[in-house]
Amino acid sequence: MSWATDALDKVRTAAWREARKKGVAKKGAKDPVKGARWALLKNEGDLTAGQKAQLECIANTNETLWEAYKLKERLRMILKQTADKADPLLRQWAADASLSGIPGFVQLGEKIARRHFDILTTIRRGLSNARLEAVNNKIKTTIKIGYGYRNLDNLIGLVMLKCGGLNLQLPGRQ
């Protein structure tokens, strides 16, 4: 999903630059395209009333950005399906994205077509990168707590101690 949100953000940035060149962009967050970043990237069900209004404005003013948003939301719905249901939908999505002519989504459609089997395997097994992100967060927290280490071995040792699952009982503690 992060591939799609990255592609959508690139389309949004390009649309804002184009509006700025034409002289129709407003200053700062008042511009409907520039101020709509979070509305475009959020899940459709989590949008506030103001963000829904921003999306409505984009739907009426910027066809390319609106198409890119609809492609992203369609991919989100496909990835929530079972692997058997997602298989034909994912193939169709990749073809639609490749033929859309939207710069970021053409490459994304080709990438998803190449990684079709891997994506279906991920859906089938229910995998996510949540555990990896949790370990990365523990490592970052460990580094911040230490305020720097004299040598790399000390840092590696502390990370292994925190992330390794070893449960040490210190003397005099319960």
Short mmCIF file of C-alpha atoms in Angstrom, two decimals:
data_model
loop_
_atom_site.label_atom_id
_atom_site.label_comp_id
_atom_site.label_asym_id
_atom_site.label_seq_id
_atom_site.Cartn_x
_atom_site.Cartn_y
_atom_site.Cartn_z
CA MET A 1 0.00 0.00 0.00
CA SER A 2 2.91 2.33 0.65
CA TRP A 3 3.85 2.06 -3.04
CA ALA A 4 0.42 3.43 -3.98
CA THR A 5 0.49 6.25 -1.43
CA ASP A 6 3.96 7.27 -2.60
CA ALA A 7 2.78 7.30 -6.23
CA LEU A 8 -0.31 9.31 -5.25
CA ASP A 9 1.77 11.86 -3.36
CA LYS A 10 4.00 12.31 -6.42
CA VAL A 11 0.91 12.90 -8.58
CA ARG A 12 -0.38 15.44 -6.02
CA THR A 13 2.96 17.26 -5.99
CA ALA A 14 3.07 17.36 -9.79
CA ALA A 15 -0.53 18.66 -9.92
CA TRP A 16 0.31 21.42 -7.44
CA ARG A 17 3.41 22.43 -9.39
CA GLU A 18 1.38 22.53 -12.60
CA ALA A 19 -1.29 24.71 -10.93
CA ARG A 20 1.45 27.00 -9.63
CA LYS A 21 2.94 27.37 -13.12
CA LYS A 22 -0.47 28.27 -14.52
CA GLY A 23 -0.97 30.78 -11.72
CA VAL A 24 -4.14 29.17 -10.33
CA ALA A 25 -2.58 27.81 -7.12
CA LYS A 26 -3.34 29.65 -3.89
CA LYS A 27 -0.81 30.35 -1.17
CA GLY A 28 -0.10 27.64 1.42
CA ALA A 29 -2.74 25.28 2.76
CA LYS A 30 -5.56 27.33 1.16
CA ASP A 31 -4.78 25.63 -2.14
CA PRO A 32 -7.09 22.62 -2.54
CA VAL A 33 -4.35 20.41 -4.00
CA LYS A 34 -1.54 21.34 -1.61
CA GLY A 35 -3.72 21.24 1.48
CA ALA A 36 -5.25 17.87 0.60
CA ARG A 37 -2.20 15.69 1.18
CA TRP A 38 -3.53 13.95 4.29
CA ALA A 39 -7.03 13.65 2.87
CA LEU A 40 -5.61 11.84 -0.16
CA LEU A 41 -3.39 9.52 1.87
CA LYS A 42 -5.88 8.62 4.62
CA ASN A 43 -8.20 5.62 4.56
CA GLU A 44 -11.53 6.59 3.07
CA GLY A 45 -13.39 5.59 6.23
CA ASP A 46 -11.21 7.77 8.48
CA LEU A 47 -11.79 11.08 6.69
CA THR A 48 -13.17 14.09 8.54
CA ALA A 49 -15.90 16.26 7.02
CA GLY A 50 -13.34 18.87 5.96
CA GLN A 51 -11.18 16.25 4.27
CA LYS A 52 -14.21 14.87 2.43
CA ALA A 53 -14.89 18.39 1.18
CA GLN A 54 -11.28 18.67 -0.01
CA LEU A 55 -11.63 15.43 -1.94
CA GLU A 56 -14.87 16.65 -3.48
CA CYS A 57 -13.10 19.82 -4.60
CA ILE A 58 -10.30 17.74 -6.15
CA ALA A 59 -12.86 15.53 -7.90
CA ASN A 60 -14.35 18.64 -9.52
CA THR A 61 -11.09 20.41 -10.40
CA ASN A 62 -8.29 17.89 -11.05
CA GLU A 63 -9.24 14.78 -13.01
CA THR A 64 -5.78 13.19 -12.98
CA LEU A 65 -5.36 13.47 -9.23
CA TRP A 66 -8.88 12.17 -8.66
CA GLU A 67 -8.21 9.13 -10.90
CA ALA A 68 -4.99 8.46 -9.00
CA TYR A 69 -6.90 8.64 -5.70
CA LYS A 70 -9.54 6.20 -6.96
CA LEU A 71 -6.80 3.79 -8.10
CA LYS A 72 -5.20 3.94 -4.65
CA GLU A 73 -8.51 3.26 -2.89
CA ARG A 74 -9.30 0.41 -5.27
CA LEU A 75 -5.94 -1.19 -4.49
CA ARG A 76 -6.62 -0.80 -0.77
CA MET A 77 -9.91 -2.67 -1.16
CA ILE A 78 -8.27 -5.41 -3.24
CA LEU A 79 -5.60 -6.01 -0.60
CA LYS A 80 -8.33 -6.58 2.02
CA GLN A 81 -9.82 -9.46 -0.01
CA THR A 82 -8.93 -13.14 0.26
CA ALA A 83 -6.16 -14.30 -2.08
CA ASP A 84 -8.59 -16.10 -4.40
CA LYS A 85 -10.78 -13.03 -4.81
CA ALA A 86 -7.77 -10.69 -5.00
CA ASP A 87 -6.03 -12.59 -7.81
CA PRO A 88 -8.16 -11.44 -10.79
CA LEU A 89 -8.83 -8.05 -9.22
CA LEU A 90 -5.11 -7.42 -8.75
CA ARG A 91 -4.37 -8.37 -12.36
CA GLN A 92 -7.10 -6.02 -13.55
CA TRP A 93 -5.87 -3.24 -11.28
CA ALA A 94 -2.31 -3.59 -12.60
CA ALA A 95 -3.57 -3.41 -16.18
CA ASP A 96 -5.77 -0.38 -15.42
CA ALA A 97 -2.92 1.41 -13.66
CA SER A 98 -0.51 0.68 -16.51
CA LEU A 99 -2.99 2.04 -19.04
CA SER A 100 -4.02 5.06 -16.94
CA GLY A 101 -1.27 7.29 -18.28
CA ILE A 102 -0.69 8.70 -14.78
CA PRO A 103 3.12 8.75 -14.42
CA GLY A 104 3.53 7.21 -10.95
CA PHE A 105 0.77 4.67 -11.44
CA VAL A 106 2.01 3.37 -14.79
CA GLN A 107 5.22 2.20 -13.10
CA LEU A 108 3.27 0.96 -10.08
CA GLY A 109 1.00 -1.13 -12.30
CA GLU A 110 4.04 -2.73 -13.93
CA LYS A 111 5.65 -3.32 -10.54
CA ILE A 112 2.52 -4.97 -9.16
CA ALA A 113 2.21 -7.12 -12.28
CA ARG A 114 5.81 -8.27 -11.73
CA ARG A 115 5.24 -8.91 -8.01
CA HIS A 116 1.75 -10.41 -8.43
CA PHE A 117 2.68 -13.81 -7.00
CA ASP A 118 4.50 -12.30 -4.01
CA ILE A 119 1.58 -10.00 -3.19
CA LEU A 120 -0.88 -12.90 -3.31
CA THR A 121 1.40 -14.96 -1.07
CA THR A 122 1.48 -12.08 1.42
CA ILE A 123 -2.33 -11.87 1.36
CA ARG A 124 -2.68 -15.64 1.68
CA ARG A 125 -0.35 -15.84 4.69
CA GLY A 126 -1.56 -12.63 6.31
CA LEU A 127 1.95 -11.24 6.56
CA SER A 128 2.81 -7.66 7.40
CA ASN A 129 5.93 -5.78 8.32
CA ALA A 130 4.57 -4.85 11.76
CA ARG A 131 7.06 -7.03 13.67
CA LEU A 132 9.98 -5.66 11.70
CA GLU A 133 8.80 -2.11 12.40
CA ALA A 134 8.48 -2.95 16.11
CA VAL A 135 12.07 -4.25 16.26
CA ASN A 136 13.31 -1.18 14.36
CA ASN A 137 11.51 1.02 16.89
CA LYS A 138 13.13 -0.85 19.81
CA ILE A 139 16.56 -0.38 18.22
CA LYS A 140 15.98 3.35 17.68
CA THR A 141 14.76 3.73 21.27
CA THR A 142 17.83 1.86 22.55
CA ILE A 143 20.14 4.16 20.60
CA LYS A 144 18.37 7.27 21.94
CA ILE A 145 18.47 6.04 25.54
CA GLY A 146 22.24 5.53 25.39
CA TYR A 147 23.12 9.06 24.23
CA GLY A 148 25.93 7.55 22.17
CA TYR A 149 28.13 4.53 22.72
CA ARG A 150 31.86 4.30 23.12
CA ASN A 151 32.08 1.48 20.61
CA LEU A 152 29.76 -0.44 18.32
CA ASP A 153 30.05 -3.70 20.28
CA ASN A 154 28.36 -2.09 23.29
CA LEU A 155 25.44 -0.94 21.14
CA ILE A 156 25.07 -4.34 19.46
CA GLY A 157 25.18 -6.07 22.85
CA LEU A 158 22.45 -3.85 24.27
CA VAL A 159 20.26 -4.28 21.18
CA MET A 160 20.68 -8.06 21.37
CA LEU A 161 19.77 -7.95 25.04
CA LYS A 162 16.63 -5.85 24.43
CA CYS A 163 15.44 -7.55 21.23
CA GLY A 164 16.75 -11.08 21.74
CA GLY A 165 13.98 -12.26 24.04
CA LEU A 166 16.44 -13.21 26.79
CA ASN A 167 14.81 -12.81 30.19
CA LEU A 168 17.54 -12.26 32.77
CA GLN A 169 16.77 -12.32 36.49
CA LEU A 170 19.11 -9.97 38.29
CA PRO A 171 20.15 -10.85 41.86
CA GLY A 172 17.96 -9.30 44.52
CA ARG A 173 15.13 -8.47 42.07
CA GLN A 174 11.92 -10.30 41.45
#
